[in-house]
Tab-separated table of C-alpha atoms and ligand atoms in Angstrom:
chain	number	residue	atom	x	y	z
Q	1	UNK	CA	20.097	5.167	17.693
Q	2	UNK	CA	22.447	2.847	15.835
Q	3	UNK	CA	20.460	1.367	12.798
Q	4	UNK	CA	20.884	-2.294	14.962
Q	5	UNK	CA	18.932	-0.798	17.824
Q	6	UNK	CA	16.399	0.550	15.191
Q	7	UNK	CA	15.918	-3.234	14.112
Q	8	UNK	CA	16.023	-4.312	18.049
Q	9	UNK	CA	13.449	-1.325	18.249
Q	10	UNK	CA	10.783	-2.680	15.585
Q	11	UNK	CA	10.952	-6.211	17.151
Q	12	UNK	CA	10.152	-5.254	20.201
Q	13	UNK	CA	7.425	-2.743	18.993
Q	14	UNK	CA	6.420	-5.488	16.837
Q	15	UNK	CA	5.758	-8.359	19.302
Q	16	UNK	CA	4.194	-5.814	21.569
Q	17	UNK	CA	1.481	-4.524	18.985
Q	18	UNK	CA	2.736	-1.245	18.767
Q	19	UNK	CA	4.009	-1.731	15.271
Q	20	UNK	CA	0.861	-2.809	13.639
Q	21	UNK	CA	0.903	-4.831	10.494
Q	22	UNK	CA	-1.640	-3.828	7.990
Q	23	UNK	CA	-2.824	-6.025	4.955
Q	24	UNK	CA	-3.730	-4.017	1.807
Q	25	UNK	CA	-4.182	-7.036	0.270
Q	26	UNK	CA	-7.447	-8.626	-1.601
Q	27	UNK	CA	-8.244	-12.226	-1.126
Q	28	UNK	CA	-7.295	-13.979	-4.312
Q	29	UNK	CA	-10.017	-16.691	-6.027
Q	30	UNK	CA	-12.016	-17.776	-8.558
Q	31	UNK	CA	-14.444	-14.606	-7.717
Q	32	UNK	CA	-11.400	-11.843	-7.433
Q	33	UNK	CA	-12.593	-9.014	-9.946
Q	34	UNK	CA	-10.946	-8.908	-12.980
Q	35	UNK	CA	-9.995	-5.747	-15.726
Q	36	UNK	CA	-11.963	-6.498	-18.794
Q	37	UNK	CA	-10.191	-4.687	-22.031
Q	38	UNK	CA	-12.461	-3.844	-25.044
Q	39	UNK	CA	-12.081	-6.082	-27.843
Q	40	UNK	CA	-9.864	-7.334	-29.651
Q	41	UNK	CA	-7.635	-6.917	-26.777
Q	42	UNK	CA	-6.391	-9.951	-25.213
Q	43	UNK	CA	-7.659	-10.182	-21.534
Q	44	UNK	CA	-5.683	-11.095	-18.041
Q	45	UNK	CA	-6.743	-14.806	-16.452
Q	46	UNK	CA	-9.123	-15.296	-13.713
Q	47	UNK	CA	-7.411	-17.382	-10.774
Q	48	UNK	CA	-8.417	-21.094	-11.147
Q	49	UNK	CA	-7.024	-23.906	-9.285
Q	50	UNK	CA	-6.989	-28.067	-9.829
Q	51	UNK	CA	-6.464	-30.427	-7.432
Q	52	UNK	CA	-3.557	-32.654	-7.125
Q	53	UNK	CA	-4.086	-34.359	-4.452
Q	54	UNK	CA	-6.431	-34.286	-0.991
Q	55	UNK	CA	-5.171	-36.935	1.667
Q	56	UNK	CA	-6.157	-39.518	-1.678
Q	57	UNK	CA	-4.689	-41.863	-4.055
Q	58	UNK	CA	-2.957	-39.067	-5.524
Q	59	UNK	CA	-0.956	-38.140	-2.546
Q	60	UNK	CA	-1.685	-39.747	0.786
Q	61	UNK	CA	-0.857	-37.680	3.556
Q	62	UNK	CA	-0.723	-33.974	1.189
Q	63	UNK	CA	-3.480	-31.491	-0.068
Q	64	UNK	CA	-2.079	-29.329	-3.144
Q	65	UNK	CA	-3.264	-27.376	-6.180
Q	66	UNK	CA	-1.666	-26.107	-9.005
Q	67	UNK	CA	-3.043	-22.504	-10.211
Q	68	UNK	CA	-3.465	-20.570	-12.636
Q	69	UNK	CA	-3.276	-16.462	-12.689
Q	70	UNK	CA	-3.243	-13.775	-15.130
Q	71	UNK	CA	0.013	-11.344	-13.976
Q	72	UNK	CA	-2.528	-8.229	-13.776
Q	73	UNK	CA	-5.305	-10.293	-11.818
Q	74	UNK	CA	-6.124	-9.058	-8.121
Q	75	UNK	CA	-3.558	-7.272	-5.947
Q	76	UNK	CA	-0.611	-7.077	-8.223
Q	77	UNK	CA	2.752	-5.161	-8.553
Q	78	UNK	CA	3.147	-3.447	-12.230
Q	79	UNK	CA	6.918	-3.420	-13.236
Q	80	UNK	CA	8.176	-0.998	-15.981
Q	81	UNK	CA	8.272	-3.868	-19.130
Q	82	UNK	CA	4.647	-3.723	-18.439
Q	83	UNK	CA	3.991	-0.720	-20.565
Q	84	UNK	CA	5.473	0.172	-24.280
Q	85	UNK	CA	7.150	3.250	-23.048
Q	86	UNK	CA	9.278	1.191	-20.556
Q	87	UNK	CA	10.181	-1.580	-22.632
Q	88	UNK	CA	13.552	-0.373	-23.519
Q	89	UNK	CA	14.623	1.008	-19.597
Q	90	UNK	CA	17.489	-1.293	-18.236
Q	91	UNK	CA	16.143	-3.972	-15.253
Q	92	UNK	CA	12.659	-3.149	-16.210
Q	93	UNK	CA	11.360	-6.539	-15.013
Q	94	UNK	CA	10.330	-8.140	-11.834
Q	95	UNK	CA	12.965	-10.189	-11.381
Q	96	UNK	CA	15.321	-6.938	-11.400
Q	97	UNK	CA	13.642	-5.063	-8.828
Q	98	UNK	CA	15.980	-3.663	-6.498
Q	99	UNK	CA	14.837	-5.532	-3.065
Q	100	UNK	CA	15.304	-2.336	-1.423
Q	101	UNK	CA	12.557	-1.023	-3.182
Q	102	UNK	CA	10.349	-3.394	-2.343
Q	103	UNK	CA	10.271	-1.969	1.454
Q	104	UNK	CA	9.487	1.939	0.894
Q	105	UNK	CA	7.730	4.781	2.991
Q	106	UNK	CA	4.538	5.801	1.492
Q	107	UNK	CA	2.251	8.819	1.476
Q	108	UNK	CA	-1.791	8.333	1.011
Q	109	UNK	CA	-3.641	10.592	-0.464
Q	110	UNK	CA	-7.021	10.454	0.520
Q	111	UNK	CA	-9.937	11.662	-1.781
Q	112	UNK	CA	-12.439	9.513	-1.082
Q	113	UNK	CA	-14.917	11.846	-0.923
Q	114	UNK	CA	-14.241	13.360	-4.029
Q	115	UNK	CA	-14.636	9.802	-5.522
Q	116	UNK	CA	-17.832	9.057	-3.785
Q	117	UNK	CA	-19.382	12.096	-5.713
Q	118	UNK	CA	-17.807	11.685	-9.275
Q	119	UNK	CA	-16.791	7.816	-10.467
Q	120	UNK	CA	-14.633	9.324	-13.044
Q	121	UNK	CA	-12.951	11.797	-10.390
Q	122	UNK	CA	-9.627	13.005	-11.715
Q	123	UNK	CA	-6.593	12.942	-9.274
Q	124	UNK	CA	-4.620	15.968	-10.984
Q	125	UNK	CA	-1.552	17.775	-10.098
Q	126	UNK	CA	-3.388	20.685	-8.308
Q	127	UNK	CA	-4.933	18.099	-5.900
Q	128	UNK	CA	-1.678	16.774	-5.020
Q	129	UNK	CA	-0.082	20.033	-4.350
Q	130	UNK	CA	-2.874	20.814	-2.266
Q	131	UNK	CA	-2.538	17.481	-0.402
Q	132	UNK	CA	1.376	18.367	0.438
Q	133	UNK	CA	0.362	22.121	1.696
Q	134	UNK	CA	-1.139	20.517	4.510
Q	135	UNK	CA	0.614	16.951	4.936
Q	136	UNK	CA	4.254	18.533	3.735
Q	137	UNK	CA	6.263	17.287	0.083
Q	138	UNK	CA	6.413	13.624	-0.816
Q	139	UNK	CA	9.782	12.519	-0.452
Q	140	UNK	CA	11.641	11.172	-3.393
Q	141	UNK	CA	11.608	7.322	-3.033
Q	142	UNK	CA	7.913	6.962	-1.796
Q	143	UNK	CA	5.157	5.185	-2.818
Q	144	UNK	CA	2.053	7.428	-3.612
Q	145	UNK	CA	-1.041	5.921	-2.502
Q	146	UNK	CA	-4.477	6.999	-3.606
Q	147	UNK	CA	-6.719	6.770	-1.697
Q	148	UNK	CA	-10.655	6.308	-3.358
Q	149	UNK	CA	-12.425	4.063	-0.800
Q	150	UNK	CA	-13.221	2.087	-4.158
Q	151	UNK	CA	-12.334	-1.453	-2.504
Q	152	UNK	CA	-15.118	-1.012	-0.043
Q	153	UNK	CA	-17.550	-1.214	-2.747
Q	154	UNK	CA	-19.622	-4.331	-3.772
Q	155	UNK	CA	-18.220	-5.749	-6.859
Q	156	UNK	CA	-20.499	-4.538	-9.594
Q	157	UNK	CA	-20.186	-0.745	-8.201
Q	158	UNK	CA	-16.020	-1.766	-7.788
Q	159	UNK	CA	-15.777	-2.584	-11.362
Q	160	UNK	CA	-18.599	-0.320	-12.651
Q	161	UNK	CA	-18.379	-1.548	-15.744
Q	162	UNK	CA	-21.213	0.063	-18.417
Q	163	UNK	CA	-21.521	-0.130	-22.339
Q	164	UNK	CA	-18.899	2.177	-22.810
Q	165	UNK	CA	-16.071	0.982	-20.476
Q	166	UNK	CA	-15.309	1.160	-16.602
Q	167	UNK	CA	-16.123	4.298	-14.635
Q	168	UNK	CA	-13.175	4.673	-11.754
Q	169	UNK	CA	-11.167	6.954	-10.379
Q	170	UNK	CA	-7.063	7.592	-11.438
Q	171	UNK	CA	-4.748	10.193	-12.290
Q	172	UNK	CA	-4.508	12.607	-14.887
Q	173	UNK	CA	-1.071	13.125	-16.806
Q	174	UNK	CA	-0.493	16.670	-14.221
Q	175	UNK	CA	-0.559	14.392	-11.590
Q	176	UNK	CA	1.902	11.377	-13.149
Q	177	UNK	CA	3.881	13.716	-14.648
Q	178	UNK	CA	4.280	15.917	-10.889
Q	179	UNK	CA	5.066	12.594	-9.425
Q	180	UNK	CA	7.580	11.401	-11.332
Q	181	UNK	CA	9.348	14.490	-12.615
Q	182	UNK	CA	8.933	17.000	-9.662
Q	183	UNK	CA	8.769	14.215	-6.700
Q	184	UNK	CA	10.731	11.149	-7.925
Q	185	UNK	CA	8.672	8.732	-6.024
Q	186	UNK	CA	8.796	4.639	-6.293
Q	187	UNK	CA	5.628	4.016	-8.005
Q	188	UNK	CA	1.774	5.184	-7.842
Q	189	UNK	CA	-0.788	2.437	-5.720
Q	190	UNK	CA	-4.278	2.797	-5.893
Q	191	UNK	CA	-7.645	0.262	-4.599
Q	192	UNK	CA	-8.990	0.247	-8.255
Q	193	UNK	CA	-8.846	-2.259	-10.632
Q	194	UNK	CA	-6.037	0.206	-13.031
Q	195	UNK	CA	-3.410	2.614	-11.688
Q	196	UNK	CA	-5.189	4.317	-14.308
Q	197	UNK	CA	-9.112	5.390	-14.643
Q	198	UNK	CA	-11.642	3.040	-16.477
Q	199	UNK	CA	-11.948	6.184	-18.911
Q	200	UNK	CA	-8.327	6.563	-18.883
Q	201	UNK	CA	-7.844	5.768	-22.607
Q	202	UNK	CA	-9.872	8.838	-23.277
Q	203	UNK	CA	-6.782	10.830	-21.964
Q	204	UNK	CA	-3.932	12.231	-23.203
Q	205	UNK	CA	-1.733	10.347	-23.252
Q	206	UNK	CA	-3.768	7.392	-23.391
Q	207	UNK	CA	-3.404	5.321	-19.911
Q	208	UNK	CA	-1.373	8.170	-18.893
Q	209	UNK	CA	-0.045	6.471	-15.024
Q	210	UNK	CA	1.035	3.428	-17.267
Q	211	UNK	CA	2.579	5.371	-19.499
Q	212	UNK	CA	4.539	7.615	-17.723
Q	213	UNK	CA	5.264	6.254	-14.713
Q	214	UNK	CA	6.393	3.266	-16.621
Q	215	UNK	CA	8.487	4.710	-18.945
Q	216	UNK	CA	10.154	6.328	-16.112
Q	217	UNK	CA	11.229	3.429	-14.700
Q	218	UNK	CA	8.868	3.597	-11.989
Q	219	UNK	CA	6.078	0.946	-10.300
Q	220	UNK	CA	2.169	0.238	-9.986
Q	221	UNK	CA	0.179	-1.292	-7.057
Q	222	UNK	CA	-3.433	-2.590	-7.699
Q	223	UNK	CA	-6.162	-3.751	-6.354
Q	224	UNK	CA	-4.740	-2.431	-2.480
Q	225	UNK	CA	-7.251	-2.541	0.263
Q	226	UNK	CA	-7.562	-1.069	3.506
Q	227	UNK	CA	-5.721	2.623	2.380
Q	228	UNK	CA	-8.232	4.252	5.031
Q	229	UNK	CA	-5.953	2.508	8.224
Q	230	UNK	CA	-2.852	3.978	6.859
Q	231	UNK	CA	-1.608	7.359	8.189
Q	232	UNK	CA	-1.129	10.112	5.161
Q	233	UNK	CA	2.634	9.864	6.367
Q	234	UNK	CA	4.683	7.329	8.467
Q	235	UNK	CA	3.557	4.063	7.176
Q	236	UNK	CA	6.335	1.475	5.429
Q	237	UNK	CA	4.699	-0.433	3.052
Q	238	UNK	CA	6.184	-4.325	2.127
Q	239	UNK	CA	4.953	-4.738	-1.854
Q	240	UNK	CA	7.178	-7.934	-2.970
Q	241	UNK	CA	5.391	-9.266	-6.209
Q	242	UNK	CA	7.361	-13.010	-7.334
Q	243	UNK	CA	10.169	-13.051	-8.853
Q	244	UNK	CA	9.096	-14.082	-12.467
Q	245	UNK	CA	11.725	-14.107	-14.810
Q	246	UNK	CA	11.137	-11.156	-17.403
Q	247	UNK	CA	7.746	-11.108	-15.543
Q	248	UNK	CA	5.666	-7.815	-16.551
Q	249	UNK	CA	3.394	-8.311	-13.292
Q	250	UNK	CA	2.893	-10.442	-10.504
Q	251	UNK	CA	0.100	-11.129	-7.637
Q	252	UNK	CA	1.910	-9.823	-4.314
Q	253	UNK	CA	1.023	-10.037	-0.380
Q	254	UNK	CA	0.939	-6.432	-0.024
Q	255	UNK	CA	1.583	-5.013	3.451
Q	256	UNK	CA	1.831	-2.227	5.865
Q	257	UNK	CA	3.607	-0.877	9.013
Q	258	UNK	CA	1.894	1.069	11.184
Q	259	UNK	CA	2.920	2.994	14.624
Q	260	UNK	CA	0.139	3.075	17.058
H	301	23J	C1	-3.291	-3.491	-19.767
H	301	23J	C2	-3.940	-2.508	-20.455
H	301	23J	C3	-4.606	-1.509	-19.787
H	301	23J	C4	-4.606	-1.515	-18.399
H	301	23J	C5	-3.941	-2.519	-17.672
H	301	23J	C6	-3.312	-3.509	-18.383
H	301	23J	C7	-3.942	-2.552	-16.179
H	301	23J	O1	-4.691	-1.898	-15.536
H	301	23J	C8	-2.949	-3.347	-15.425
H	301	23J	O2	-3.315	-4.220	-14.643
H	301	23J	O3	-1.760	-3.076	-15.552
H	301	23J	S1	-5.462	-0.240	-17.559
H	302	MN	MN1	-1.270	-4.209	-13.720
């Protein structure tokens, strides 16, 4: 097929429902969950909004707010300037993302289960390999998608927060390092709150998916929903965050394509 009657292809699939679009992303408000940091770290913005106007005085025939958002608050896109070790890579913000990385193939890894039992479950490199002896190898250029269930929990068991930090699933430095140095993918997604694990700055390195998939240059998706509808191979995921100037992090629409 000629890549125009690919595109001639998906809108007919599309209009017919045989393309289906998935939304893996979290309503944003007042009441989206937010990542607390222990003090005296400075702490990402809840969404609030003000009125400007409502069919009023202020603006007869419009209804308008004007918000306010931390860049790391609810689903959110993590560009490389986020973390220390990327802050020297070249187009390492969000308003140098290629565009045709916004549009990628992605692979989800589901352990769920494994997450139900332990809240500190460990993705390592071992699980992954494991994952690709029966799915095949992720190709270079994918988005990795974890897969922990996490988003379908009620918000105090989502963040799990306790006296000595949050308790939530993410990857080990194995599994980072095997994704970015043995697979090459686009960036690491996960339903949590962190691409890394509430207990992650217990590891070595600290925050290890921030700080190595970062400082290579590549991407992290938060705060996704609705991982269990996707296929462990096939879907295209759409995760365009706005185009801040210099931004570190954005709140995206993130969504997915889906063959029936
Ligand atoms: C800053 C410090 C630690 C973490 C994070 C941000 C995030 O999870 C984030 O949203 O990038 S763990
Ligand atoms: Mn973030």
């Amino acid at each position: 097929m000629s890549s125009t009657d690919i595109l001639a292809a998906l809108a007919q699939n599309l209009t017919a429902g045989q393309i289906r679009v998935i939304d893996l992303t979290q309503e944003l408000s007042e009441d989206t969950p937010l990542l607390v940091l222990p003090e005296p770290f400075g702490q990402t913005a809840a969404f609030s909004r003000e009125e400007i106007s409502r069919y009023d005085e202020r603006g007869l025939a419009w209804h308008w707010h004007n918000f306010t958002v931390g860049e790391h608050t609810g689903t959110h896109f993590d560009a490389p300037i986020h973390w220390v070790t990327g802050k020297d890579l070249a187009d390492n913000t969000l308003d140098k993302v290629p565009p045709q990385k916004l549009v990628a193939q992605a692979c989800v890894l589901d352990f769920s289960a494994e997450c139900a039992a332990d809240a500190d479950f460990l993705l390592t490199r071992a699980h992954i390999e494991a994952w690709e002896a029966e799915h095949g190898a992720i190709p270079a250029g994918s988005w990795v998608l974890f897969r922990s269930d996490w988003s379908k929990l009620p918000v105090d068991a989502y963040t799990n927060r306790r006296e000595d930090g949050a308790h939530t699933p993410g990857p080990d430095a194995s599994a980072v390092s095997y994704l970015v140095d043995e697979r090459d993918v686009l960036g690491f997604g996960v339903e949590t709150i962190g691409t890394d694990a509430g207990q992650a700055h217990l590891l070595e390195p600290m925050y290890p998916a921030h700080a190595l998939l970062h400082g290579a240059g590549k991407y992290g998706l938060q705060c996704l929903e609705n991982l269990d509808l996707l296929p462990p191979t096939g879907a295209i995921v759409i995760a365009a965050p706005l185009k801040i100037r210099d931004g570190s992090g954005s709140p995206m629409r993130a969504l997915a394509l889906v063959s029936e």
